[in-house]
Coordinates of C-alpha atoms and ligand atoms in Angstrom, one line a residue:
M8 CA -5.9 89.7 -25.6
A9 CA -4.1 92.9 -26.4
R10 CA -0.4 92.5 -27.2
A11 CA 2.3 95.1 -27.8
R12 CA 3.9 95.5 -31.2
S13 CA 6.2 98.0 -32.8
V14 CA 5.8 100.1 -35.8
W15 CA 8.3 102.6 -37.2
R16 CA 6.9 106.1 -37.9
C17 CA 8.5 108.8 -40.0
Q18 CA 8.7 111.9 -37.8
S19 CA 8.5 114.2 -40.7
C20 CA 5.4 112.9 -42.7
G21 CA 3.8 110.4 -40.4
A22 CA 4.2 107.4 -42.7
T23 CA 4.6 104.0 -41.0
A24 CA 6.6 101.0 -41.8
P25 CA 6.9 97.5 -40.2
K26 CA 10.7 97.9 -39.9
W27 CA 13.4 100.6 -39.7
F28 CA 14.4 102.3 -42.9
G29 CA 17.2 104.8 -43.4
R30 CA 15.1 106.9 -45.8
C31 CA 11.4 107.4 -45.8
S32 CA 9.8 106.1 -49.0
D33 CA 7.0 108.7 -48.7
C34 CA 8.7 112.0 -48.1
G35 CA 12.3 111.1 -48.9
E36 CA 13.7 112.4 -45.6
F37 CA 16.7 110.6 -44.1
G38 CA 16.9 109.1 -40.6
T39 CA 13.4 110.1 -39.6
Y40 CA 12.0 106.6 -38.6
V41 CA 11.4 106.2 -34.9
E42 CA 10.0 103.1 -33.2
E43 CA 6.5 103.4 -31.6
V44 CA 4.9 100.8 -29.5
V45 CA 1.3 100.1 -30.4
T46 CA -1.1 97.9 -28.5
Q47 CA -2.7 95.6 -30.9
T48 CA -6.0 93.8 -30.5
A49 CA -6.3 90.2 -31.6
T50 CA -7.8 90.0 -35.1
V51 CA -9.7 87.3 -37.0
G52 CA -9.7 87.7 -40.8
G53 CA -8.5 91.3 -40.4
R54 CA -11.3 92.3 -38.1
A55 CA -10.8 93.0 -34.4
V56 CA -12.3 90.6 -32.0
S57 CA -13.2 92.0 -28.7
S58 CA -13.6 90.0 -25.6
G59 CA -15.7 92.6 -23.8
A60 CA -19.4 93.4 -24.0
A61 CA -21.2 94.7 -27.1
A62 CA -21.1 98.4 -27.8
T63 CA -24.0 100.4 -26.5
R64 CA -26.6 101.4 -29.0
V65 CA -28.4 104.8 -28.8
P66 CA -31.5 105.4 -30.9
L67 CA -30.9 108.6 -32.7
G68 CA -34.4 109.8 -31.9
E69 CA -33.8 109.6 -28.2
V70 CA -30.7 111.7 -28.2
G71 CA -31.2 114.9 -26.3
L72 CA -31.8 117.9 -28.3
T73 CA -30.6 120.3 -25.7
G74 CA -27.9 121.7 -27.9
E75 CA -24.4 122.3 -26.8
R76 CA -23.5 124.4 -23.7
R77 CA -21.3 127.3 -24.5
V78 CA -19.3 129.7 -22.4
S79 CA -18.3 133.1 -23.5
T80 CA -14.6 133.8 -23.6
G81 CA -15.3 137.4 -22.6
I82 CA -13.7 138.5 -25.9
G83 CA -16.4 139.2 -28.5
E84 CA -14.1 138.7 -31.5
V85 CA -13.1 135.2 -30.2
D86 CA -16.7 134.2 -29.4
R87 CA -17.7 135.2 -33.0
V88 CA -15.1 132.9 -34.6
L89 CA -16.1 130.0 -32.4
G90 CA -19.8 130.6 -33.2
G91 CA -20.9 132.0 -29.9
G92 CA -18.3 130.9 -27.3
L93 CA -16.4 127.8 -26.3
V94 CA -18.5 124.6 -26.4
H95 CA -18.3 122.8 -23.1
G96 CA -16.0 119.8 -23.3
S97 CA -14.7 120.6 -26.8
L98 CA -11.0 120.5 -27.9
V99 CA -9.8 123.5 -29.8
L100 CA -6.5 123.8 -31.6
L101 CA -5.1 127.3 -32.0
G102 CA -2.4 127.3 -34.7
G103 CA -0.1 130.1 -35.8
E104 CA 3.5 131.0 -36.4
P105 CA 5.8 131.5 -33.4
G106 CA 5.5 135.1 -32.1
I107 CA 2.2 135.9 -33.7
G108 CA 0.4 136.2 -30.3
K109 CA -1.1 132.9 -29.4
S110 CA 0.0 132.9 -25.8
T111 CA -1.2 136.5 -25.4
L112 CA -4.6 135.7 -26.8
L113 CA -5.0 132.6 -24.6
L114 CA -4.0 134.4 -21.5
Q115 CA -6.6 137.1 -22.2
V116 CA -9.2 134.3 -22.9
A117 CA -8.2 132.6 -19.7
A118 CA -8.6 135.9 -17.8
G119 CA -12.0 136.4 -19.4
L120 CA -13.2 133.0 -18.4
A121 CA -11.8 133.4 -14.9
R122 CA -13.8 136.6 -14.6
S123 CA -17.0 134.5 -15.0
D124 CA -15.9 132.2 -12.2
Q125 CA -14.4 129.4 -14.3
R126 CA -11.2 127.9 -12.9
V127 CA -8.5 127.9 -15.5
L128 CA -5.5 125.5 -15.7
Y129 CA -2.7 126.9 -17.9
V130 CA 0.0 124.4 -18.8
C131 CA 2.9 126.5 -19.8
G132 CA 5.4 124.0 -21.1
E133 CA 7.1 126.6 -23.2
E134 CA 7.7 129.3 -20.7
S135 CA 8.4 129.8 -17.0
P136 CA 5.6 130.9 -14.7
A137 CA 7.5 134.2 -14.3
Q138 CA 7.3 134.8 -18.0
V139 CA 3.6 134.2 -18.1
G140 CA 3.3 136.4 -15.0
M141 CA 5.0 139.2 -16.8
R142 CA 2.7 138.8 -19.8
A143 CA -0.3 138.9 -17.5
R144 CA 0.8 142.1 -15.9
R145 CA 1.6 143.6 -19.3
T146 CA -1.8 142.8 -20.7
D147 CA -3.6 143.8 -17.4
S148 CA -5.1 140.3 -17.3
S149 CA -6.4 139.6 -13.8
A150 CA -4.5 136.5 -12.3
E151 CA -7.5 135.6 -10.1
G152 CA -8.7 132.0 -10.8
I153 CA -5.8 131.1 -13.1
E154 CA -3.3 128.4 -12.1
L155 CA -0.1 127.8 -14.0
V156 CA 1.3 124.3 -14.5
P157 CA 4.9 124.5 -15.7
E158 CA 5.0 120.9 -16.9
T159 CA 5.8 119.0 -20.2
D160 CA 5.0 115.5 -19.1
I161 CA 1.4 114.8 -20.3
S162 CA 0.8 112.1 -17.6
A163 CA 1.5 114.7 -14.9
V164 CA -0.8 117.1 -16.6
E165 CA -3.5 114.5 -16.8
R166 CA -3.2 113.7 -13.1
A167 CA -3.5 117.5 -12.3
V168 CA -6.6 117.7 -14.4
R169 CA -8.3 114.6 -13.1
D170 CA -7.6 115.7 -9.5
E171 CA -9.6 118.8 -9.9
P172 CA -11.1 119.3 -13.3
P173 CA -10.9 123.0 -14.3
G174 CA -13.4 124.9 -16.4
L175 CA -10.8 125.5 -19.1
L176 CA -7.5 123.7 -19.8
V177 CA -4.9 125.5 -21.9
V178 CA -1.9 123.6 -23.2
D179 CA 0.8 125.9 -24.5
S180 CA 2.1 124.2 -26.6
V181 CA 1.3 120.8 -28.0
Q182 CA 4.9 120.7 -29.3
T183 CA 6.4 120.8 -25.8
A184 CA 4.0 118.3 -24.2
Y185 CA 5.2 114.7 -24.4
D186 CA 4.6 111.2 -23.2
P187 CA 7.8 109.7 -21.7
E188 CA 6.7 106.2 -22.4
L189 CA 6.7 106.8 -26.1
A190 CA 9.8 107.0 -28.3
G191 CA 10.4 110.2 -30.2
A192 CA 11.4 113.7 -29.1
P193 CA 8.7 116.2 -28.0
G194 CA 7.2 117.9 -31.1
S195 CA 7.6 114.8 -33.3
V196 CA 4.6 113.5 -35.1
G197 CA 4.2 110.5 -32.9
Q198 CA 4.4 112.5 -29.7
V199 CA 2.1 115.3 -30.9
R200 CA -0.5 112.8 -32.0
A201 CA -0.4 110.8 -28.8
T202 CA -0.6 113.9 -26.7
T203 CA -3.5 115.2 -28.6
A204 CA -5.4 111.9 -28.5
R205 CA -4.9 111.8 -24.8
L206 CA -6.1 115.4 -24.3
M207 CA -9.1 114.6 -26.4
R208 CA -10.0 111.7 -24.1
I209 CA -9.6 113.9 -21.0
A210 CA -11.8 116.6 -22.6
K211 CA -14.5 114.2 -23.5
D212 CA -14.3 112.0 -20.3
L213 CA -14.4 114.9 -17.8
G214 CA -16.1 117.5 -19.9
V215 CA -13.1 119.8 -19.7
T216 CA -13.0 122.5 -22.4
T217 CA -9.4 122.4 -23.7
V218 CA -7.5 124.7 -25.9
L219 CA -4.2 123.5 -27.5
V220 CA -1.6 125.7 -29.0
G221 CA 0.2 124.4 -32.0
H222 CA 3.1 126.1 -33.7
V223 CA 2.9 126.2 -37.5
T224 CA 5.9 125.6 -39.6
K225 CA 6.8 127.7 -42.6
E226 CA 4.9 125.4 -44.9
G227 CA 1.8 126.3 -42.9
A228 CA 1.3 122.9 -41.3
I229 CA 0.9 122.2 -37.6
A230 CA 3.7 119.9 -36.4
G231 CA 4.9 118.8 -39.9
P232 CA 2.0 117.2 -41.6
R233 CA -1.5 118.3 -40.7
V234 CA -1.8 115.4 -38.4
L235 CA -3.9 117.1 -35.7
E236 CA -6.7 118.8 -37.6
H237 CA -8.9 115.8 -37.9
M238 CA -8.5 114.8 -34.2
V239 CA -9.9 118.0 -32.7
D240 CA -13.3 119.7 -32.8
T241 CA -12.2 123.1 -33.8
V242 CA -9.1 124.5 -35.6
L243 CA -8.4 128.2 -35.3
Y244 CA -5.5 129.9 -37.1
F245 CA -4.0 133.0 -35.9
E246 CA -2.7 134.9 -38.9
G247 CA -1.2 138.3 -39.7
D248 CA 2.0 139.9 -40.5
R249 CA 4.4 140.2 -37.6
D250 CA 5.5 143.5 -38.9
H251 CA 2.0 144.9 -38.7
A252 CA -0.2 145.3 -35.7
F253 CA -3.1 143.6 -37.4
R254 CA -4.0 140.0 -36.4
V255 CA -6.8 137.8 -37.7
V256 CA -8.2 134.7 -36.0
R257 CA -9.9 132.4 -38.5
A258 CA -11.7 129.0 -38.0
V259 CA -10.7 126.5 -40.6
K260 CA -12.6 123.7 -39.0
N261 CA -15.5 124.0 -36.6
R262 CA -17.8 121.1 -35.5
F263 CA -19.9 123.6 -33.6
G264 CA -20.1 126.7 -35.7
P265 CA -19.4 128.5 -38.9
I266 CA -16.0 128.6 -40.5
S267 CA -16.5 131.8 -42.4
E268 CA -16.2 134.3 -39.5
I269 CA -13.0 136.0 -38.5
G270 CA -12.0 137.9 -35.4
I271 CA -9.8 141.0 -35.9
F272 CA -7.3 142.2 -33.3
E273 CA -4.6 144.8 -33.0
M274 CA -1.4 143.9 -31.1
G275 CA -0.5 146.8 -28.9
E276 CA 1.7 147.6 -25.9
R277 CA -0.9 146.0 -23.6
G278 CA -1.8 142.9 -25.5
L279 CA -4.4 142.3 -28.1
S280 CA -7.4 144.5 -28.5
P281 CA -10.4 143.7 -30.6
V282 CA -10.8 145.9 -33.6
G283 CA -14.3 147.1 -34.0
D284 CA -13.8 149.3 -37.0
A285 CA -11.2 147.4 -39.1
A286 CA -11.8 149.5 -42.1
A287 CA -10.6 152.7 -40.4
L288 CA -7.5 150.8 -39.2
L289 CA -6.6 149.4 -42.6
L290 CA -7.3 152.5 -44.7
G291 CA -5.8 154.9 -42.2
E292 CA -2.7 155.4 -44.3
R293 CA -4.3 156.5 -47.6
E294 CA -4.0 160.2 -47.8
R295 CA -3.7 160.9 -51.5
A296 CA -4.4 159.1 -54.7
V297 CA -1.4 157.1 -55.9
P298 CA -1.2 155.0 -59.1
G299 CA -1.6 151.3 -58.5
S300 CA -3.8 151.6 -55.4
V301 CA -7.5 150.9 -55.0
V302 CA -9.8 149.9 -52.2
M303 CA -11.6 146.6 -52.4
A304 CA -14.8 146.0 -50.4
A305 CA -14.2 142.4 -49.3
M306 CA -16.4 140.1 -47.2
E307 CA -15.1 138.1 -44.3
G308 CA -17.9 135.8 -43.2
S309 CA -20.9 138.0 -42.6
R310 CA -18.8 141.2 -42.3
P311 CA -17.6 143.6 -44.9
L312 CA -14.0 144.6 -44.7
L313 CA -12.3 147.3 -46.8
V314 CA -8.8 146.5 -47.9
E315 CA -6.3 148.3 -50.1
V316 CA -5.1 146.4 -53.2
Q317 CA -1.7 147.6 -54.4
A318 CA 0.0 147.0 -57.7
L319 CA 3.5 147.9 -59.0
V320 CA 4.4 147.5 -62.6
T321 CA 8.0 148.1 -63.6
P322 CA 10.0 147.4 -66.8
S323 CA 11.5 144.0 -66.6
Y324 CA 15.1 143.0 -67.2
L325 CA 14.4 139.4 -67.0
Q326 CA 13.8 136.9 -69.7
V327 CA 10.6 135.7 -68.0
P328 CA 9.1 138.8 -66.3
R329 CA 8.4 138.4 -62.6
R330 CA 4.8 138.0 -61.2
L331 CA 4.6 138.2 -57.4
A332 CA 1.4 138.2 -55.3
T333 CA 1.3 138.8 -51.6
G334 CA -2.0 138.2 -49.7
L335 CA -3.8 136.7 -52.7
D336 CA -3.5 133.8 -55.1
T337 CA -0.9 134.0 -57.8
A338 CA -3.1 132.1 -60.2
R339 CA -5.7 134.9 -59.9
L340 CA -3.1 137.4 -60.7
L341 CA -2.0 135.5 -63.8
Q342 CA -5.5 135.2 -65.0
V343 CA -6.4 138.8 -64.5
I344 CA -3.2 139.9 -66.3
A345 CA -4.2 137.6 -69.2
V346 CA -7.7 139.0 -69.4
L347 CA -6.4 142.6 -69.3
E348 CA -3.9 141.8 -72.1
R349 CA -6.5 140.2 -74.4
R350 CA -9.7 142.2 -73.6
A351 CA -8.4 145.6 -72.6
G352 CA -5.4 145.8 -74.9
L353 CA -2.9 146.3 -72.0
A354 CA 0.6 144.8 -72.4
F355 CA 2.4 143.5 -69.4
S356 CA 4.8 141.2 -71.2
A357 CA 7.8 143.5 -70.8
H358 CA 7.0 144.3 -67.2
D359 CA 7.5 142.8 -63.7
V360 CA 4.3 142.8 -61.7
Y361 CA 4.0 142.9 -58.0
V362 CA 0.7 143.0 -56.2
S363 CA -0.2 142.9 -52.5
I364 CA -3.0 143.5 -50.1
A365 CA -1.9 146.2 -47.6
G366 CA -1.9 145.5 -43.9
G367 CA -0.9 141.8 -44.1
V368 CA -4.4 140.6 -44.8
R369 CA -5.3 137.7 -47.1
V370 CA -8.1 137.8 -49.6
A371 CA -9.3 134.5 -51.1
E372 CA -12.6 135.4 -52.7
P373 CA -13.1 135.8 -56.5
A374 CA -14.3 139.4 -55.8
V375 CA -10.7 140.4 -55.7
D376 CA -10.4 140.1 -59.5
L377 CA -11.9 143.5 -60.3
P378 CA -9.9 145.6 -57.8
L379 CA -6.8 143.7 -59.0
A380 CA -7.6 144.7 -62.6
V381 CA -8.2 148.3 -61.6
A382 CA -4.9 148.4 -59.6
L383 CA -3.0 146.8 -62.5
A384 CA -4.4 149.1 -65.1
S385 CA -3.7 152.1 -62.9
A386 CA -0.1 151.0 -62.2
L387 CA 0.6 150.3 -65.9
A388 CA -0.8 153.7 -67.0
D389 CA 0.8 155.4 -64.0
R390 CA -2.5 157.2 -63.4
A391 CA -4.1 157.2 -60.0
V392 CA -7.6 155.9 -59.2
P393 CA -9.6 158.6 -57.5
L394 CA -9.6 158.2 -53.7
E395 CA -13.4 157.7 -53.4
V396 CA -13.5 154.5 -55.6
A397 CA -14.3 151.1 -54.0
A398 CA -14.3 148.0 -56.3
F399 CA -15.4 144.4 -56.0
G400 CA -16.3 141.8 -58.6
E401 CA -15.3 138.7 -60.4
V402 CA -13.8 139.2 -63.9
A403 CA -14.9 136.6 -66.5
L404 CA -12.5 135.4 -69.2
T405 CA -14.5 137.5 -71.6
G406 CA -13.5 140.6 -69.7
A407 CA -17.1 141.1 -68.4
I408 CA -17.6 142.0 -64.7
R409 CA -19.7 139.5 -62.8
P410 CA -21.7 140.3 -59.7
V411 CA -20.6 138.7 -56.4
S412 CA -22.6 138.1 -53.2
H413 CA -23.4 140.8 -50.7
G414 CA -23.2 143.7 -53.1
E415 CA -25.4 145.9 -51.0
T416 CA -23.5 145.2 -47.7
R417 CA -20.2 145.9 -49.5
S418 CA -21.4 149.1 -51.1
K419 CA -22.8 150.4 -47.8
E420 CA -19.6 149.8 -45.9
A421 CA -17.7 151.5 -48.7
A422 CA -20.0 154.5 -48.6
R423 CA -19.8 154.7 -44.8
Q424 CA -16.0 155.1 -45.2
G425 CA -16.5 157.9 -47.7
L426 CA -15.9 155.7 -50.8
T427 CA -18.8 156.8 -52.9
T428 CA -18.0 155.6 -56.4
I429 CA -18.8 151.9 -56.5
V430 CA -17.1 149.9 -59.3
A431 CA -18.9 146.6 -59.5
S432 CA -21.7 144.8 -61.2
L433 CA -24.6 145.5 -59.0
P434 CA -28.1 144.1 -59.6
L435 CA -30.7 146.9 -60.2
S436 CA -32.5 145.8 -57.0
V437 CA -29.6 147.1 -54.9
T438 CA -30.2 150.6 -53.6
L439 CA -27.1 152.5 -52.8
P440 CA -26.9 154.8 -49.8
P441 CA -27.4 158.5 -50.4
G442 CA -24.3 160.1 -52.0
A443 CA -23.0 156.9 -53.4
R444 CA -23.1 156.2 -57.2
R445 CA -22.5 153.3 -59.6
S446 CA -19.6 153.7 -62.0
A447 CA -20.2 153.0 -65.7
V448 CA -17.6 150.3 -65.8
S449 CA -19.1 147.0 -67.2
T450 CA -16.1 145.3 -68.8
V451 CA -12.3 145.6 -68.2
A452 CA -12.2 147.6 -71.5
D453 CA -13.9 150.5 -69.6
L454 CA -11.3 150.7 -66.9
A455 CA -9.3 153.5 -68.6
G456 CA -12.2 155.8 -68.0
L457 CA -11.9 155.4 -64.3
L458 CA -8.3 156.6 -64.1
G459 CA -7.5 160.2 -63.3
Ligands
TYD508 P1 3.2 135.7 -27.9 O1 1.8 135.6 -27.4 O2 4.3 135.2 -27.0 O3 3.3 134.8 -29.3 P2 3.2 133.2 -29.5 O4 2.7 132.6 -28.3 O5 2.3 133.1 -30.7 O6 4.6 132.7 -29.9 O7 3.4 137.2 -28.4 C1 4.6 137.4 -29.2 C2 4.8 138.9 -29.6 O8 3.8 139.8 -29.2 C3 6.1 139.3 -29.0 O9 6.9 139.6 -30.1 C4 5.8 140.5 -28.2 C5 4.4 141.0 -28.7 N1 3.6 141.6 -27.7 C6 3.2 142.9 -27.8 O10 3.5 143.6 -28.7 N2 2.4 143.4 -26.8 C7 2.0 142.7 -25.7 O11 1.3 143.2 -24.8 C8 2.4 141.3 -25.6 C9 2.0 140.5 -24.4 C10 3.2 140.8 -26.6
MG509 MG1 3.7 131.3 -27.0

């Protein structure tokens, strides 16, 4: 027999305790414990004993090999991130900071699906139907086939879905949806977990494809701790700098596809538009050669992407000079500075160093080392790198430049954008496009030769 029992859960970190405590022993927050009712199954020796029938067994060899059914969202960049469209009956979580454009993207996705005759149920717990209506008009999204459900009670949402299962269910957002039978305010860890588990069940039971919006806190976690990521099939993050038009959708978990692909968008007056030629958008502002700036030929998934790496080196008035990296890992910056000091004889010890990737993009691959070294050397010497240079490569602790993957694709993209001097370690088998040439740089000690 199942019986009800209470546990106390910390609403900040998700830790549980058998009784109420004033302070969480895990995260140290005060007054965060809230009672939750759990239904417990009778146990014998710690193991659950069930009174029902035995679980069904399915021989693996007899499981259908039909593959998953996918529907296109009508937006190529979103389909690409998902691995070819939304998988039928899957649960997708779209995370991102407030105001980044999650609702806008999902409304456009909803309109795309509705165009291919899928009925869409859009639960707008955060906004009134009038607000969503205004956004639809602003983005020119056709309202045909989309129904709004201004509701925060998850039971009411479940009834609406079970009455007439839609092709796509959008819940905007998981922080506003709540279960009135559970303790805890909407948005608390317990509530967010319970609602997600419930939506997962609905998605799997009825085969309803579901997209969940989750706001991300400053620390980058969805609803406090990353309590939801393991519960859903796919986690997408919507990133970008709110001060820039550039937005990137990235998969960080995908049970049905790759996690290396990104979708690139531009936020404009009429919603989000896919960016086909991201390079042109990102490099648009470079008109003349300035010290401290160089283009990196980066890879995002299977796609090359040209980004501008910028460095600023100024005399420091601090005891410990400042090192600040935006859009890339600070540890990489520290290591590259160390290599330049030791292997190229450059001295940064009396300087503050700021580096950033222009356009609000993030670069995580080791290939950023070399462009970083070029930008730093250029900034320190106050001599510009010629505009036609593109760099990529890992820098070893010895100062040598190491080859990275996709050298040919990177070089081609650079040359296509008029960057014809390739600073990299390229295998001899790589043929460069006509007009492009390899630079003679092979260690960081050669970088001075590159500067104008
Ligand atoms: P929104 O989708 O509401 O963000 P989220 O759901 O992630 O909180 O979009 C927020 C921002 O986007 C808002 O500041 C206004 C801007 N925006 C545009 O610039 N153009 C548009 O066409 C739309 C709909 C929004
Ligand atoms: Mg929103």
